XYZ file of C-alpha atoms in Angstrom:
386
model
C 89.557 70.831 124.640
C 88.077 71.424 121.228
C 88.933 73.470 117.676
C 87.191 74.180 115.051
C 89.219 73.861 111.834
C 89.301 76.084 109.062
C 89.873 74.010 105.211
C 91.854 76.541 102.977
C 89.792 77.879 100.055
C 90.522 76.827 96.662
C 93.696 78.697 95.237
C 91.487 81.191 92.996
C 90.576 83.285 96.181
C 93.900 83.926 96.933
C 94.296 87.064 95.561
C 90.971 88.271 96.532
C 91.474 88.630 100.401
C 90.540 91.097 102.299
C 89.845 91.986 105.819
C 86.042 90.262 105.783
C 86.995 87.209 104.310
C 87.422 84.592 106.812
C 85.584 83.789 109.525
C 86.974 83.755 113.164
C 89.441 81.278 114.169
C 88.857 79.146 117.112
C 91.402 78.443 120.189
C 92.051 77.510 123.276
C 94.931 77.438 126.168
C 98.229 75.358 126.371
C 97.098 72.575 123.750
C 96.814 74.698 121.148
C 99.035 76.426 118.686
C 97.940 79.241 116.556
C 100.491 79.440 113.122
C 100.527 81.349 110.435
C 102.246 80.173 107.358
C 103.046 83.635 106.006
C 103.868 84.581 102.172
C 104.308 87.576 99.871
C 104.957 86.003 96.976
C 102.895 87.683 93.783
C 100.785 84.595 92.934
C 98.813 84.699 95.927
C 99.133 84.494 99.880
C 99.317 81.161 102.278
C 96.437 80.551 104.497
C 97.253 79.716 107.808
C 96.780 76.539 109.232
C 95.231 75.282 112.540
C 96.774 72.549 114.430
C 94.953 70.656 117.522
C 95.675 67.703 119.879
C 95.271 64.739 118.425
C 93.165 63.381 121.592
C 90.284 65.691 120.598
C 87.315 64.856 118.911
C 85.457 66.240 115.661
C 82.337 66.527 117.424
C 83.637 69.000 120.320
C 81.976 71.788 120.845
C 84.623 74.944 119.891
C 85.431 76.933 123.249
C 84.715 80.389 123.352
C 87.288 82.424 121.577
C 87.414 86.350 123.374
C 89.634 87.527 120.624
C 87.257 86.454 117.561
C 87.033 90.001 116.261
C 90.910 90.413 115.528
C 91.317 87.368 113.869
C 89.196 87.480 110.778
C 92.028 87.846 108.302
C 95.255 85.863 107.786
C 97.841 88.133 109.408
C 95.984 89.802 112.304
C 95.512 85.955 113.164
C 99.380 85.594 113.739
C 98.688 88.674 116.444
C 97.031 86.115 118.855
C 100.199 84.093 120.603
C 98.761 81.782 123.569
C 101.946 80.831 125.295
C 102.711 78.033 127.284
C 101.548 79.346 130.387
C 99.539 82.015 129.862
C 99.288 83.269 133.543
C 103.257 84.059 132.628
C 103.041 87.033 130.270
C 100.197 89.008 129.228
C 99.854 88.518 125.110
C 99.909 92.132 124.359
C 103.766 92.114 125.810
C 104.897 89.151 124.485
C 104.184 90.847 121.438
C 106.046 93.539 122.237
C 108.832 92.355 123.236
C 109.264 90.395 120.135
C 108.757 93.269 117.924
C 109.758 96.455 119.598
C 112.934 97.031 117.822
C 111.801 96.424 113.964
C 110.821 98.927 111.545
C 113.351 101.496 112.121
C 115.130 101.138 108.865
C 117.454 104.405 108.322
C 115.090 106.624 110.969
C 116.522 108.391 113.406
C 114.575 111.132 115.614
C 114.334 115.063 114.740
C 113.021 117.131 117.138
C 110.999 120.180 115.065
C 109.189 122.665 117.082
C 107.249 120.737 120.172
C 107.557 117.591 118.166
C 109.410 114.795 117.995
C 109.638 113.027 114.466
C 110.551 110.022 113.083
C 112.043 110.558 109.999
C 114.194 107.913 107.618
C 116.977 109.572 105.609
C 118.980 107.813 102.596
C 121.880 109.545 100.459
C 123.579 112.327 101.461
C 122.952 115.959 100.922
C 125.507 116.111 98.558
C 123.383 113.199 96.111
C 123.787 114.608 92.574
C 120.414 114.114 91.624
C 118.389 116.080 94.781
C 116.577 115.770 97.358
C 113.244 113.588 97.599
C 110.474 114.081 99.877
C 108.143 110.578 100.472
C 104.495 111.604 102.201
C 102.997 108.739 103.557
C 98.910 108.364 104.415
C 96.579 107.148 106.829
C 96.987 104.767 108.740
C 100.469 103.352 107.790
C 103.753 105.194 108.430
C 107.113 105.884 106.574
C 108.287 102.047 106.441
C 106.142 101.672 103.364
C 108.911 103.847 101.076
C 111.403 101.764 103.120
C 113.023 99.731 99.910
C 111.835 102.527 97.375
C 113.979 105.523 99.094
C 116.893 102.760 99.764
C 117.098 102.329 95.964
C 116.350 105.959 95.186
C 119.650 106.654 97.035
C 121.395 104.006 95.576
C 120.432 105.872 91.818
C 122.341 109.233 93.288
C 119.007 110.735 94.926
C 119.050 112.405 98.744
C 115.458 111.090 100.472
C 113.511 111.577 103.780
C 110.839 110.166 104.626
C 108.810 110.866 107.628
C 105.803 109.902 110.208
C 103.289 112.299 110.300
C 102.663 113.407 113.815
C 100.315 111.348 115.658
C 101.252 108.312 113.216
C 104.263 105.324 113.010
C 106.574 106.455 115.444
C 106.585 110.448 115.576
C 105.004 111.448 118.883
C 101.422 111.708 119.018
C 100.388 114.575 121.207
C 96.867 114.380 123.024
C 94.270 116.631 121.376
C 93.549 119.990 122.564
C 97.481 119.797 123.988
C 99.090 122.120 121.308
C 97.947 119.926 118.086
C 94.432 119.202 117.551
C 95.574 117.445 113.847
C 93.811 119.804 111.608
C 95.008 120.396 107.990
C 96.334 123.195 108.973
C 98.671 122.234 111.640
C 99.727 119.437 109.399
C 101.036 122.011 107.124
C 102.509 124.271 109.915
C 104.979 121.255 111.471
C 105.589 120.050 108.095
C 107.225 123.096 106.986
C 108.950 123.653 110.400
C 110.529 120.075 109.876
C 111.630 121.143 106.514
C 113.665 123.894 108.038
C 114.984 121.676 110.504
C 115.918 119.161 107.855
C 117.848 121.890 106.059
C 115.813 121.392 102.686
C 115.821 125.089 101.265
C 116.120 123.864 97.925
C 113.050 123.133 95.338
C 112.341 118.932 96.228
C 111.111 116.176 94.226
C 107.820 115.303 96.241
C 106.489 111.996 96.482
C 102.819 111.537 97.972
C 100.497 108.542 98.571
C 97.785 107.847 100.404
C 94.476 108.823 102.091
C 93.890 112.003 104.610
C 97.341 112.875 105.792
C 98.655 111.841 102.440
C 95.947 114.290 100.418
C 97.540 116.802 102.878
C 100.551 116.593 101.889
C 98.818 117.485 98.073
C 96.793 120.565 99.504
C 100.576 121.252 101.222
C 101.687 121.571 97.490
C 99.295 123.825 96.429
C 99.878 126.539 98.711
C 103.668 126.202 97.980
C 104.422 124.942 94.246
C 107.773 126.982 94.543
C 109.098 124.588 96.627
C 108.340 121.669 94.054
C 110.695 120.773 91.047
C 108.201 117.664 90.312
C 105.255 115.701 92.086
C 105.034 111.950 91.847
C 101.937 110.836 93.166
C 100.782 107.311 93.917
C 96.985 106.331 94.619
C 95.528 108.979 96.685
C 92.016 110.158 96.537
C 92.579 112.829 93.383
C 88.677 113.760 92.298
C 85.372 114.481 93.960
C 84.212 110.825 92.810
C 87.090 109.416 94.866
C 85.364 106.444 97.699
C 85.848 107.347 101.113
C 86.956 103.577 102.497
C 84.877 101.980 105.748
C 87.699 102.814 108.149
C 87.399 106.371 107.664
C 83.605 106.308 107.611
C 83.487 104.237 110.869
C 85.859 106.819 112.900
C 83.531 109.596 112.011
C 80.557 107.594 113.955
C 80.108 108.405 118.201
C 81.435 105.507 120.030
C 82.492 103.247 116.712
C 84.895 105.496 116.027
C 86.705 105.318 119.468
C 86.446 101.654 119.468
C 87.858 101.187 115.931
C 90.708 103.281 116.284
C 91.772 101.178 119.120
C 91.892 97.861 117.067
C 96.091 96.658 117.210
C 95.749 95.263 113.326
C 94.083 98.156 111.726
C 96.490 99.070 109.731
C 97.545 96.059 108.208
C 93.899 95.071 107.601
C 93.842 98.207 105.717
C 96.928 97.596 103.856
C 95.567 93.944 103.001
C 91.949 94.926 101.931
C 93.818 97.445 99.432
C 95.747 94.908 97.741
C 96.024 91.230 96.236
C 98.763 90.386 99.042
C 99.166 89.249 102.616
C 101.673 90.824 104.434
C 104.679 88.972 105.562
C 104.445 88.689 109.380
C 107.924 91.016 109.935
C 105.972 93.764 107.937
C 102.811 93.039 109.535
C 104.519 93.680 113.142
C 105.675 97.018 112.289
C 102.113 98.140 110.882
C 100.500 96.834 114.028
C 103.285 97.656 116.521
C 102.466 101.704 117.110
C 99.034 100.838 117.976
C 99.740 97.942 120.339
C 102.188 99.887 122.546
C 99.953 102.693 123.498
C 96.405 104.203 122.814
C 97.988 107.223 121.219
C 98.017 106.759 117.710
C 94.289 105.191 117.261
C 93.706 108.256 119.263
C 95.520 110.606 116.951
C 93.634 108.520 113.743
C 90.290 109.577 115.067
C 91.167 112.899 115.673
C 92.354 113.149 112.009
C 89.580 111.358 110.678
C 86.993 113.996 112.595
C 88.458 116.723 111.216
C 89.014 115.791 108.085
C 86.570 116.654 105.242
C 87.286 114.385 102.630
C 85.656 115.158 100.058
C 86.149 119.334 99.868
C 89.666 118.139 100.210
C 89.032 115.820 97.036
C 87.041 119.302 95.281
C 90.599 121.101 96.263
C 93.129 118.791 94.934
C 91.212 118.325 91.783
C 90.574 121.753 90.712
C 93.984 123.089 92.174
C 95.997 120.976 89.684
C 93.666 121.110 86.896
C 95.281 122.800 83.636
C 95.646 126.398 84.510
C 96.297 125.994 87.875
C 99.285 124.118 88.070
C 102.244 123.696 85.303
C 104.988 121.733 86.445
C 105.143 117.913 86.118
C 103.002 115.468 87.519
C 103.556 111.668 87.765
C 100.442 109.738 88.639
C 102.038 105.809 89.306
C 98.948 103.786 90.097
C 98.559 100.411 91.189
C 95.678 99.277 89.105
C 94.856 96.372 92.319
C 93.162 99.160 94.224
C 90.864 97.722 95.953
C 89.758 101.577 97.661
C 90.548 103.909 94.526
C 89.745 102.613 91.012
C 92.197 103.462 87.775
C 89.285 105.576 86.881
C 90.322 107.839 89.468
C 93.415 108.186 88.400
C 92.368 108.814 84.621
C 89.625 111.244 85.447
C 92.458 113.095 86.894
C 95.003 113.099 83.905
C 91.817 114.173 81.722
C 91.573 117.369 83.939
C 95.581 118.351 82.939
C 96.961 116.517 80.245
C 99.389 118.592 79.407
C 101.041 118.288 83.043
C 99.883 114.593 84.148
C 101.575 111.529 83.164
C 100.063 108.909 83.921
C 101.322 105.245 84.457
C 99.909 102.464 85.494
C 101.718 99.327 87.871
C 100.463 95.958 87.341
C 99.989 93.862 90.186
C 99.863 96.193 92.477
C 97.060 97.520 94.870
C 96.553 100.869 97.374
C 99.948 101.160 98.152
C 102.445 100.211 95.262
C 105.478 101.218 97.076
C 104.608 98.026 99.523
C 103.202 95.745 96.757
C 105.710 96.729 94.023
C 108.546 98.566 95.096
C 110.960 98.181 91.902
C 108.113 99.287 89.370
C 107.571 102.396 91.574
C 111.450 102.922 91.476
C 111.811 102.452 88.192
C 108.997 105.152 87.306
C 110.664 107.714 89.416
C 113.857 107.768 88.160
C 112.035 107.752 84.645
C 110.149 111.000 85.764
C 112.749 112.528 87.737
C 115.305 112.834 85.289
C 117.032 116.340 85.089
């Protein structure tokens, strides 16, 4: 039985990981034990470490490894469990089992229409401060605002947060089977839900994120009544905004369909946005939609089909250019962006300074709310004093 061992880099490419960085692992059946040693800490990330029988030799020849192309990046490497007897339990439901019941942090189910969604709810309607409204973006899910809304609450605020259909753990209905996940039916079960969540009142709107999050910005537009203020965290703002790989490779005939059905897609998206690793209990709940059914890579590529990035960038940055839109904006950007550059973010304030505030979060990448959660916290309360 051989391994081939990986030597840690030095400590200066820490913080520069991302989902191409390392090379394959190498493993084999009973002998060997895959481990991750997993951190979050804000000076950089563990590497994992390899561990092989001590009868083996250097000069073995590694054994074929099946599930090479899900194990290029420290935390989709902790995905890949042999157990004991592998004959026992298939991986995939080990897995499961294991994680199935994480990630549910103050969610309950609301049915709205011919959906099911998963929203999380903190506060009460009677919170002195209002009601906030967190919009999460492709391909994550509501957990990311988990510690942000629990605070928010805690500061006299009323929050929801929800799954987009097709995404975390709202249902995901089959294309062509009464949601085909254009724009437009975005909009349509996001304002049914908002009737269903009894939130009549102007909100405080909080939006983040790529496709499904830039909808819930072209949402706004239409309906800027129903706004007292917009906080917005990197999203894709102007024309010159990148497109990432993920949502490139979906658009391509047969990539796409394969991509979407890779189990640690999201949290190598999370990761190649940001300085961190994910600890593995976060990790499990980014990865655990798309290991319990097809659905949701399904949904994803349906999405990302439809979706025309960059007129939606053309809308978004005209719509709440000065003239079009008065009411404040909050712009909180995690300068680590490893998808959306500060410039973004500036080019947009330029186009409405008399509306846009802009503030920028240190040491933290696409998704500040996940990297940074106090700093975003701390800005929102700032901004959403009334």
């Amino acid at each position: 039985m051989a391994l081939s061992l990986l030597s840690p880099p030095p400590s200066s490419a820490l913080c520069s990981l991302s989902s191409t960085s390392s090379s394959p692992a190498q493993f084999t059946g009973q002998s060997l034990r895959l481990w991750t040693s997993r951190s979050r800490s804000r000076t950089g990330p563990a590497l994992p470490v390899l561990t092989r029988a001590s009868s083996e030799k250097d000069d073995d020849k590694p054994a074929f490894n099946p599930f090479g192309f899900v194990t290029d990046n420290p935390s989709s490497r902790s995905a890949i469990q042999m157990p004991e007897s592998p004959a026992e339990d298939g991986n995939v439901g080990q897995m499961l089992y294991r994680i199935e019941d994480k990630g549910k942090e103050y969610g309950s189910y609301v049915k709205s229409g011919k959906f099911r969604w998963f929203v999380r709810e903190t506060g009460s309607p009677e919170s002195r401060r209002g009601t906030v409204i967190f919009l999460h973006g492709a391909p994550t899910q509501s957990y990311s605002y988990r510690v942000v809304m629990s605070q928010m609450s805690d500061a006299g605020f009323h929050c929801f947060a929800p799954d987009w259909i097709g995404f975390g753990f709202s249902d995901k209905p089959q294309p062509g089977y009464g949601f085909d996940y254009t724009e437009k039916e975005f909009h349509e079960e996001f304002e049914k839900l908002l009737e269903v969540l009894g939130v009549t009142s102007p909100f405080f709107l909080v939006v983040q994120g790529f496709l499904v999050g830039s909808y819930g910005l072209t949402w706004t537009l239409k309906n800027p009544s129903k706004i007292l203020k917009l906080a917005i965290l990197n999203t894709p703002l102007t024309v010159s905004s990148p497109i990432p790989g993920l949502f490139q490779q979906l658009r391509i005939p047969f990539l796409g369909e394969f991509t979407c059905q890779n189990a640690v897609m999201a949290e190598r998206f999370i990761e190649a946005g940001s300085a961190y690793v994910l600890k593995l209990e976060k990790a499990d709940v980014y990865r655990l939609p798309y290991l319990s059914s097809s659905g949701p890579g399904f949904a994803l590529l349906e999405a990302a089909k439809r979706a025309n990035f960059k007129e939606t960038a053309s809308q978004i940055s005209s719509g709440f250019a000065s003239g079009s839109w008065d009411k404040p904006i909050l712009v909180a950007w995690g300068i680590s962006d490893k998808y959306l550059p500060q410039s973004i973010a500036e080019e947009f304030q330029k186009g409405n300074a008399g509306s846009v505030e802009l503030k920028l979060i240190e040491g933290a990448g696409h998704m500040p709310q996940e990297d940074w959660p106090e700093k975003v916290v701390d800005a929102l309360k700032m901004f959403f004093r009334v």
